[in-house]
PDB file of N, CA and C in Angstrom:
ATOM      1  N   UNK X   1      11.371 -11.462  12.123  1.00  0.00           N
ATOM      2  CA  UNK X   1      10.399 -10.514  11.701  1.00  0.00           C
ATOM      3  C   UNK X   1      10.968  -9.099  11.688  1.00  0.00           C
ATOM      4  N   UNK X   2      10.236  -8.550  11.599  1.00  0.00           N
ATOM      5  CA  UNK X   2      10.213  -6.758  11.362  1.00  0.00           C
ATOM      6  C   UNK X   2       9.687  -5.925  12.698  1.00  0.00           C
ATOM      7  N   UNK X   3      10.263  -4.876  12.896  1.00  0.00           N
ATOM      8  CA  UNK X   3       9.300  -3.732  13.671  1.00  0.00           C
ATOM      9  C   UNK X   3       8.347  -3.262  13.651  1.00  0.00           C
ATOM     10  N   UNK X   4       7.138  -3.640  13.996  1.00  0.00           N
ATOM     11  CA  UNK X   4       6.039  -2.492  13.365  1.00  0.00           C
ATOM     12  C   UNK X   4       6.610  -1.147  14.171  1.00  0.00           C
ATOM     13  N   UNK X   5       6.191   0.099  13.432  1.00  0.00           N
ATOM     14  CA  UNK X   5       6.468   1.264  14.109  1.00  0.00           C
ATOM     15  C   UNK X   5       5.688   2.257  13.223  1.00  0.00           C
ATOM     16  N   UNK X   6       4.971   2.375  15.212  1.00  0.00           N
ATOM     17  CA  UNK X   6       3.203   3.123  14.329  1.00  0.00           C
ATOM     18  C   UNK X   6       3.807   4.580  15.244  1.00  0.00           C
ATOM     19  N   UNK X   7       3.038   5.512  13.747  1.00  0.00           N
ATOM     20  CA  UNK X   7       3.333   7.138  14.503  1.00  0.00           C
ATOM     21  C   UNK X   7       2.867   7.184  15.650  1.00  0.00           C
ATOM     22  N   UNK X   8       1.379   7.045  15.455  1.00  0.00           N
ATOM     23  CA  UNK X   8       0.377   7.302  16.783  1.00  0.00           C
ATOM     24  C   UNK X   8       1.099   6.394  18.228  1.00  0.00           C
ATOM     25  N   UNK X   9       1.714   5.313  18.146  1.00  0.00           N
ATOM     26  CA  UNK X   9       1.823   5.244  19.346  1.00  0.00           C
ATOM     27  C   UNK X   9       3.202   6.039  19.548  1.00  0.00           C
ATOM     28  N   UNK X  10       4.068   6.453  18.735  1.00  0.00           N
ATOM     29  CA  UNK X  10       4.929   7.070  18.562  1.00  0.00           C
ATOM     30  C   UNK X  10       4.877   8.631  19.687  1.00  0.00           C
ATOM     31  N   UNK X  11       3.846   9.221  19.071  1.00  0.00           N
ATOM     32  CA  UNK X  11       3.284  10.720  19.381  1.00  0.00           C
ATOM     33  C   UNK X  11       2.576  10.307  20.705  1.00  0.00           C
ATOM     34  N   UNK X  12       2.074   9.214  20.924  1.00  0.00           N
ATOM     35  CA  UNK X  12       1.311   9.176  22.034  1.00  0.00           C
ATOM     36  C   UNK X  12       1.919   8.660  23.090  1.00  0.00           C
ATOM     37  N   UNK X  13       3.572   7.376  23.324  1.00  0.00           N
ATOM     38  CA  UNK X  13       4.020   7.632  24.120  1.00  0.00           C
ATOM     39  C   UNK X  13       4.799   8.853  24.645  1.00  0.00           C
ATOM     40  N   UNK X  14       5.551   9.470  23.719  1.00  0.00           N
ATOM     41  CA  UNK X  14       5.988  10.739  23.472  1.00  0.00           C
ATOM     42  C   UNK X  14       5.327  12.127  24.290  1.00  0.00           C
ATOM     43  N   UNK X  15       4.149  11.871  24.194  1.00  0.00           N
ATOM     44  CA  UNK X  15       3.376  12.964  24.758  1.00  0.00           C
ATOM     45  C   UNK X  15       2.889  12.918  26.242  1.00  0.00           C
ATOM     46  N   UNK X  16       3.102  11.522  26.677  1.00  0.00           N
ATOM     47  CA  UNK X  16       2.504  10.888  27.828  1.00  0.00           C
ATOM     48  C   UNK X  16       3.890  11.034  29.018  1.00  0.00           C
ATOM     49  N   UNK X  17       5.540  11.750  28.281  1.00  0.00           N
ATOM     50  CA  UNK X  17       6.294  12.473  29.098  1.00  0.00           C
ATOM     51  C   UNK X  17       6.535  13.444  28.923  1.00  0.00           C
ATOM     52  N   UNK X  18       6.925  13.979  30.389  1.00  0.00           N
ATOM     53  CA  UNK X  18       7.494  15.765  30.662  1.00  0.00           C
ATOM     54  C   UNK X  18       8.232  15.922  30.273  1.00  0.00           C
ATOM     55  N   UNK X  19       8.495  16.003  28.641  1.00  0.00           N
ATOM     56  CA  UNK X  19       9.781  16.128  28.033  1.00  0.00           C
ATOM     57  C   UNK X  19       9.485  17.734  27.247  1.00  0.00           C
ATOM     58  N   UNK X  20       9.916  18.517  26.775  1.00  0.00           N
ATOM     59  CA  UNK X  20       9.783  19.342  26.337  1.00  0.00           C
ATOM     60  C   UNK X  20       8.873  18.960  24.677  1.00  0.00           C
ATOM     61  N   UNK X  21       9.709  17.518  24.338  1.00  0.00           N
ATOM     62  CA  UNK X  21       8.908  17.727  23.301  1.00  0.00           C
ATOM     63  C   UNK X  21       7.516  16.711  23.756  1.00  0.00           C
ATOM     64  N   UNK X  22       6.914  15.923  24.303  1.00  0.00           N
ATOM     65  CA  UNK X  22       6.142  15.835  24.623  1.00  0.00           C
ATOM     66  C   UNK X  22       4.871  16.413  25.582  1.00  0.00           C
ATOM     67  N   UNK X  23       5.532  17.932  25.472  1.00  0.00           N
ATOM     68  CA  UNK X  23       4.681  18.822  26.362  1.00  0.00           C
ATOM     69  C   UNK X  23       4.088  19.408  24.773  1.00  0.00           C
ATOM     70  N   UNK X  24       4.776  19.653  23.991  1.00  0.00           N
ATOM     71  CA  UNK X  24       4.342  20.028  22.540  1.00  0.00           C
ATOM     72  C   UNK X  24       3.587  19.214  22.193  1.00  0.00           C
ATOM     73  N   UNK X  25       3.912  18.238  22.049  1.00  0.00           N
ATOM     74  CA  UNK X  25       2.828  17.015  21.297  1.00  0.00           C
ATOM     75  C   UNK X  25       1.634  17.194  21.962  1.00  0.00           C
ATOM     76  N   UNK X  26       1.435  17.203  23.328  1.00  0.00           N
ATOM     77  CA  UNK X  26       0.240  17.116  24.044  1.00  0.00           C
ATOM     78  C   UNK X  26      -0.926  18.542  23.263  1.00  0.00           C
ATOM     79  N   UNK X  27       0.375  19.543  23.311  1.00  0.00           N
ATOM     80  CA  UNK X  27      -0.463  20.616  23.327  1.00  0.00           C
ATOM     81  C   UNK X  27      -0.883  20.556  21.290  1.00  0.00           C
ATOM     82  N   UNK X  28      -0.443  19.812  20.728  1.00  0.00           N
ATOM     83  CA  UNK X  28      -1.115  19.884  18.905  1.00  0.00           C
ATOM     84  C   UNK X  28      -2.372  18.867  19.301  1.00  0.00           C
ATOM     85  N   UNK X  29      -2.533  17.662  20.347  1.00  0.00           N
ATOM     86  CA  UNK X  29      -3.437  16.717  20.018  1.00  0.00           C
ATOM     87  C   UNK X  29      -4.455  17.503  21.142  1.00  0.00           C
ATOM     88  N   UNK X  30      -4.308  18.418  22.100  1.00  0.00           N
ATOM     89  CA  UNK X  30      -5.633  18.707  22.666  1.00  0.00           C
ATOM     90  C   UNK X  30      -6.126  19.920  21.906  1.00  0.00           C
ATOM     91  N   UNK X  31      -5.559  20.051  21.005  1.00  0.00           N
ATOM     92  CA  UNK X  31      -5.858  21.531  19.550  1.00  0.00           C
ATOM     93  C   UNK X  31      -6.525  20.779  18.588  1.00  0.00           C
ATOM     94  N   UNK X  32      -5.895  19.342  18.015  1.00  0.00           N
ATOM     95  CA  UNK X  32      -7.122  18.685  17.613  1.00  0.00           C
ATOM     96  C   UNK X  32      -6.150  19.068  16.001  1.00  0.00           C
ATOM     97  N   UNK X  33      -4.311  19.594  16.158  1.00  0.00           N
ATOM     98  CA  UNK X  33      -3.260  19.702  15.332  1.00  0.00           C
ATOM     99  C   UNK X  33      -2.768  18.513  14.591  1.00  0.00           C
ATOM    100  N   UNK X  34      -2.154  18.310  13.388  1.00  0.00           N
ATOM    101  CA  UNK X  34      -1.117  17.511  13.476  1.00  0.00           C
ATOM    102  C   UNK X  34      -0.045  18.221  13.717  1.00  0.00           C
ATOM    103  N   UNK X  35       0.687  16.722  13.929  1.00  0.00           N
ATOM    104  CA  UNK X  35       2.134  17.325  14.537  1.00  0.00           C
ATOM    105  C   UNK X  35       2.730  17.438  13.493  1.00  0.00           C
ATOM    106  N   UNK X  36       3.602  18.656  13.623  1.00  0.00           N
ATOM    107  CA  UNK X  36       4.832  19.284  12.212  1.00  0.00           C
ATOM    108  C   UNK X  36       6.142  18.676  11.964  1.00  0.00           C
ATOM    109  N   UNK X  37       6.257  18.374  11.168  1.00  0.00           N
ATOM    110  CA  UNK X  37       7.223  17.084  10.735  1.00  0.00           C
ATOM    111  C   UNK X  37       8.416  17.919  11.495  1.00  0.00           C
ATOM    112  N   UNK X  38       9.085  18.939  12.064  1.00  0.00           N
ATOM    113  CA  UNK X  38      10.023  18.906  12.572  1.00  0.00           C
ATOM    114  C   UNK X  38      10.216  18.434  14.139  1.00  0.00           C
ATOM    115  N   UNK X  39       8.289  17.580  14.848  1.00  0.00           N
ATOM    116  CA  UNK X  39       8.816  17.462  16.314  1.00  0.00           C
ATOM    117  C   UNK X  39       8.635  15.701  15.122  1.00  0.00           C
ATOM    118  N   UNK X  40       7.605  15.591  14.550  1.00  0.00           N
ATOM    119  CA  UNK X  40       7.212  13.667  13.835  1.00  0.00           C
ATOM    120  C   UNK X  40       8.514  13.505  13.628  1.00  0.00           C
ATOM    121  N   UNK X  41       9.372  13.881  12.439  1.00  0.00           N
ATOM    122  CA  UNK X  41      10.826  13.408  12.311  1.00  0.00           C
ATOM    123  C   UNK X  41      12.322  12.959  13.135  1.00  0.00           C
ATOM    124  N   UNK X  42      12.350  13.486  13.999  1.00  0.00           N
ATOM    125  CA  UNK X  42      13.080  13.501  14.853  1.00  0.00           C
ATOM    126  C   UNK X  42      12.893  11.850  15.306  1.00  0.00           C
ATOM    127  N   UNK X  43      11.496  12.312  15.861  1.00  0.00           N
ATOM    128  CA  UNK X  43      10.683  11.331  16.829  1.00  0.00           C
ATOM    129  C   UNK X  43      10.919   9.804  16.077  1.00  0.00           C
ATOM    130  N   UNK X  44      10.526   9.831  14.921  1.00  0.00           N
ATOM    131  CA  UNK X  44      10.330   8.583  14.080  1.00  0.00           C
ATOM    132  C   UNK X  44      12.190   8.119  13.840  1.00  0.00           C
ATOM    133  N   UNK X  45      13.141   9.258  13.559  1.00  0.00           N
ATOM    134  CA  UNK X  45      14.440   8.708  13.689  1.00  0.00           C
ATOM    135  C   UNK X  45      15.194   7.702  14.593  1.00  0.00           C
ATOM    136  N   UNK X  46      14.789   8.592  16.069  1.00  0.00           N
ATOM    137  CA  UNK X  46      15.379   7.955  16.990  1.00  0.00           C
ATOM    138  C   UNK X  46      14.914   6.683  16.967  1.00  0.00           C
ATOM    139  N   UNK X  47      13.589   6.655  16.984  1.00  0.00           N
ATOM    140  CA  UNK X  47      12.659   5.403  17.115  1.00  0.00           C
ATOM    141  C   UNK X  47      13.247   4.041  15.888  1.00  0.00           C
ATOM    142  N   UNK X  48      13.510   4.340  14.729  1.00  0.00           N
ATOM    143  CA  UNK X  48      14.307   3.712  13.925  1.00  0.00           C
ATOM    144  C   UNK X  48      16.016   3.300  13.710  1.00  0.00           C
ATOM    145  N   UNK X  49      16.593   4.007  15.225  1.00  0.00           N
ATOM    146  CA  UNK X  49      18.240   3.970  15.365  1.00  0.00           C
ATOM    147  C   UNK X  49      17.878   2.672  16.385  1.00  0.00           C
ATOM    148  N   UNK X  50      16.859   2.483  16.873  1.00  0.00           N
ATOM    149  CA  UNK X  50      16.763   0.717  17.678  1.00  0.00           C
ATOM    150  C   UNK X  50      16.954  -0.399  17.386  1.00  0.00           C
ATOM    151  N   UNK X  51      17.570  -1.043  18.057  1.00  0.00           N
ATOM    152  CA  UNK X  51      17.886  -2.977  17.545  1.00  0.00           C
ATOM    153  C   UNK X  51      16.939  -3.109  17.276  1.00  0.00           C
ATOM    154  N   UNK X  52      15.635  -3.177  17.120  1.00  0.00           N
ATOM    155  CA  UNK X  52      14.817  -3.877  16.665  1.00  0.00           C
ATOM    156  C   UNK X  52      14.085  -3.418  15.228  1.00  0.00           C
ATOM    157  N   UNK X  53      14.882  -2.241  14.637  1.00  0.00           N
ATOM    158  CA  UNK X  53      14.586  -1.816  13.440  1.00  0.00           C
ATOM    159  C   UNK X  53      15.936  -2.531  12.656  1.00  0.00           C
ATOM    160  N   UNK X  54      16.439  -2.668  13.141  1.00  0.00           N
ATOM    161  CA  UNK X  54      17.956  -2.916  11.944  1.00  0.00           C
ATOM    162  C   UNK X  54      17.722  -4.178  11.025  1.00  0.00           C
ATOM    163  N   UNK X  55      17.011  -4.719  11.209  1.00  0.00           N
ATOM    164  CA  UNK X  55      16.346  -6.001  10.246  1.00  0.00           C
ATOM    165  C   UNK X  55      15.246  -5.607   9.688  1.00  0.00           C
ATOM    166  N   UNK X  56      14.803  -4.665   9.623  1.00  0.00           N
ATOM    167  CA  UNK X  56      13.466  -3.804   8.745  1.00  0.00           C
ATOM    168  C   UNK X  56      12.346  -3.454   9.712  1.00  0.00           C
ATOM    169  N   UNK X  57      11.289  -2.978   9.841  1.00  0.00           N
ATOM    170  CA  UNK X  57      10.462  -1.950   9.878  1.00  0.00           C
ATOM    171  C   UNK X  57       9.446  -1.880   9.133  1.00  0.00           C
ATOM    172  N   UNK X  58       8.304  -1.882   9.773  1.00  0.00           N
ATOM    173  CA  UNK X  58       7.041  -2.054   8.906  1.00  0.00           C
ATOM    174  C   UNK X  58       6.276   0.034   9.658  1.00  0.00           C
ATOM    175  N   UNK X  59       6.538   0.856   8.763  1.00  0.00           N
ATOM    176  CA  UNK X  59       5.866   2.373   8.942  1.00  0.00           C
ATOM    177  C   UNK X  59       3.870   2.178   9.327  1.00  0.00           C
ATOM    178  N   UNK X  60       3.666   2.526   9.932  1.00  0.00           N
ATOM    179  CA  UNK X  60       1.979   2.550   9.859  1.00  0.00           C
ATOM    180  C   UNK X  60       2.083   4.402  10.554  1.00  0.00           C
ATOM    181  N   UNK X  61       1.054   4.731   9.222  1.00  0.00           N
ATOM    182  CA  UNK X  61       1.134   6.386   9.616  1.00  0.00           C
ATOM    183  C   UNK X  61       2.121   7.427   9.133  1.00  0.00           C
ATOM    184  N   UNK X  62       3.509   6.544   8.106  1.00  0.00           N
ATOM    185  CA  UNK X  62       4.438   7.650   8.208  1.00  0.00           C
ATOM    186  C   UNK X  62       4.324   7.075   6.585  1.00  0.00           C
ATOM    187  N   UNK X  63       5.067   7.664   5.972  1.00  0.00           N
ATOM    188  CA  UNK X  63       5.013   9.204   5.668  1.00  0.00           C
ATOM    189  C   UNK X  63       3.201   9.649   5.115  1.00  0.00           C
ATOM    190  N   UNK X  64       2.762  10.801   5.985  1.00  0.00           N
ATOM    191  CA  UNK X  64       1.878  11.158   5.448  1.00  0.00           C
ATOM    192  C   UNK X  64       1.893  12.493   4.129  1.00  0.00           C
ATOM    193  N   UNK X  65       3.200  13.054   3.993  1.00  0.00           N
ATOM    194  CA  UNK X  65       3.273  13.955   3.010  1.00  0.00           C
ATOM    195  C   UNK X  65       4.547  13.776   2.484  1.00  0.00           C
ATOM    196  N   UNK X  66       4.857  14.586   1.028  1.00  0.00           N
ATOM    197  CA  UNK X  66       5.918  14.069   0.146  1.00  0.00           C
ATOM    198  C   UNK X  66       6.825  14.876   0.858  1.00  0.00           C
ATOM    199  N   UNK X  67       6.779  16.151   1.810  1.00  0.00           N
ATOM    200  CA  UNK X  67       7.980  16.502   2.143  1.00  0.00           C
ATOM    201  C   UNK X  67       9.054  15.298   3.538  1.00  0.00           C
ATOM    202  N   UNK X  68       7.897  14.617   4.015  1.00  0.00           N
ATOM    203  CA  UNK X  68       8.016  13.357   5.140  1.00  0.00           C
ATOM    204  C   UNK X  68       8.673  12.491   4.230  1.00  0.00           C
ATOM    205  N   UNK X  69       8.207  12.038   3.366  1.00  0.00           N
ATOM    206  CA  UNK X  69       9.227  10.885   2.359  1.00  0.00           C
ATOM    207  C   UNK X  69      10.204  11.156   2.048  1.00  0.00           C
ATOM    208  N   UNK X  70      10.242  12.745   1.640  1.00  0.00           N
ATOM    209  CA  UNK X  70      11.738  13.244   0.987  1.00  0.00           C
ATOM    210  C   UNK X  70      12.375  13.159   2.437  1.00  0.00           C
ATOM    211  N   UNK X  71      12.071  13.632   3.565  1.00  0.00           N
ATOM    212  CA  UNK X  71      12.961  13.443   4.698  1.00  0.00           C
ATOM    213  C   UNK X  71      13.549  12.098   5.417  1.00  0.00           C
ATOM    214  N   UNK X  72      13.185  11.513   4.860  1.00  0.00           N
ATOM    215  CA  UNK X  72      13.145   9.927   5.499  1.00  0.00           C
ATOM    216  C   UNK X  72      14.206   9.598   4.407  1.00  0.00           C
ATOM    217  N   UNK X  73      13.981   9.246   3.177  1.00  0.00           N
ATOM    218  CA  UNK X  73      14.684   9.022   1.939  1.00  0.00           C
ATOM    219  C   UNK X  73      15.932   9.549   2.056  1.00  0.00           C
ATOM    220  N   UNK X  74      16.163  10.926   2.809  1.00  0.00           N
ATOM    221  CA  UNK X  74      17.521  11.808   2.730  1.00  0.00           C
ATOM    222  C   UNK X  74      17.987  10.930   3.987  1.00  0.00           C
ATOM    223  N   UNK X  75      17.126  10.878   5.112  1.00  0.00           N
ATOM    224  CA  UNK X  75      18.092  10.232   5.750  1.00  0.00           C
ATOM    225  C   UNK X  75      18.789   8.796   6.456  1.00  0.00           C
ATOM    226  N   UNK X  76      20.161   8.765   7.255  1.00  0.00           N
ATOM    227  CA  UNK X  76      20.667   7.204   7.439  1.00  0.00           C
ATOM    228  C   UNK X  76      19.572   6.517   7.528  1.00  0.00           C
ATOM    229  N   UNK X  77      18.183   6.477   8.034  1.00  0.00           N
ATOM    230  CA  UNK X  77      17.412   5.893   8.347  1.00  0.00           C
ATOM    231  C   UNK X  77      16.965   4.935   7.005  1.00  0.00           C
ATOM    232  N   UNK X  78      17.095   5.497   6.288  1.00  0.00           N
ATOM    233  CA  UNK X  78      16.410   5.007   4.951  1.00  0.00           C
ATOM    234  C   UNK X  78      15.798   3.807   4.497  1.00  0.00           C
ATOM    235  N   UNK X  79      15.268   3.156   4.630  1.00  0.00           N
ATOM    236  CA  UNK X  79      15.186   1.845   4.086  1.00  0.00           C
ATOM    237  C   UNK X  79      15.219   1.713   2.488  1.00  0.00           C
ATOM    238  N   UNK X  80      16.116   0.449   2.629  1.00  0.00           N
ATOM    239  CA  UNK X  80      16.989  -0.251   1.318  1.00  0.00           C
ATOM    240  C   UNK X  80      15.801  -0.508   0.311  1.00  0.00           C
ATOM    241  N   UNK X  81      14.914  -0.517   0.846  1.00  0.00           N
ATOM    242  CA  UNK X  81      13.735  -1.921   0.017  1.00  0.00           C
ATOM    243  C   UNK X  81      12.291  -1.293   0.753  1.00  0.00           C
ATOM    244  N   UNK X  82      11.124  -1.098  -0.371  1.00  0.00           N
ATOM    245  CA  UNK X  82      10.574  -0.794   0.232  1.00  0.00           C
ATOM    246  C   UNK X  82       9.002  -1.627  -0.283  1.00  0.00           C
ATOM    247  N   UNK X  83       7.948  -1.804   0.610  1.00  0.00           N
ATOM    248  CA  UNK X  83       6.867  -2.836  -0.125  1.00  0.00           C
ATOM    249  C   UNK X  83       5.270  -1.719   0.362  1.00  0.00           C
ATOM    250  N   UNK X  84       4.852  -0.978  -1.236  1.00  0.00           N
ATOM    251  CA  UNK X  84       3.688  -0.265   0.077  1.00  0.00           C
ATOM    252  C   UNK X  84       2.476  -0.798  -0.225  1.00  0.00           C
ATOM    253  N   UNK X  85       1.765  -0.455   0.717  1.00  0.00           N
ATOM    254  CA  UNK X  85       0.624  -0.967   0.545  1.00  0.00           C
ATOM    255  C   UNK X  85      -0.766  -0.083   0.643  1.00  0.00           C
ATOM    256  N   UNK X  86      -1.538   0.330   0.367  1.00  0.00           N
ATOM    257  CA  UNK X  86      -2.572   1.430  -0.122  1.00  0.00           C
ATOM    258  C   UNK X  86      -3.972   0.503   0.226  1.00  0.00           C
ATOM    259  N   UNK X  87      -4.659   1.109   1.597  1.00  0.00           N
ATOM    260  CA  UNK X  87      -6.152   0.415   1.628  1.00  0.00           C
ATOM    261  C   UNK X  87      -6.666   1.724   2.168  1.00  0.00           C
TER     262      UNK X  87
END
């Protein structure tokens, strides 16, 4: 099978440590913010450099804007093949 790899739990384990960037995250979701694709990107990279993405990856939540696609698309992360689905 595939990875699922959902933002929200993404941002929400993320935020649930004393990390610098999860002190940020905390502070966009008790503002009621989204988060700005320069802490989401990062976040969603690393999360996709895992053994368990290297056989594909199912996104729930990402990309929500065309500058997020163009960033993903530019980078190693990229996926080869892509199947979307719109509900």
């Amino acid at each position: 099978g595939v990875a699922n790899v959902s933002m929200g739990d993404l941002v929400r384990e993320e935020a649930s440590r004393a990390t610098a960037l999860g002190l940020r995250l905390r502070e966009y979701a008790n503002a009621g913010l989204l988060v700005p694709d320069e802490d989401v990107l990062p976040l969603l990279l690393r999360r996709l450099r895992a053994a368990d993405c290297q056989r594909g990856f199912l996104l729930d939540g990402f990309p929500r804007t065309v500058p997020q696609a163009e960033a993903l698309d530019g980078s190693p992360a990229a996926p080869t093949a892509a199947v979307h689905v719109l509900l």
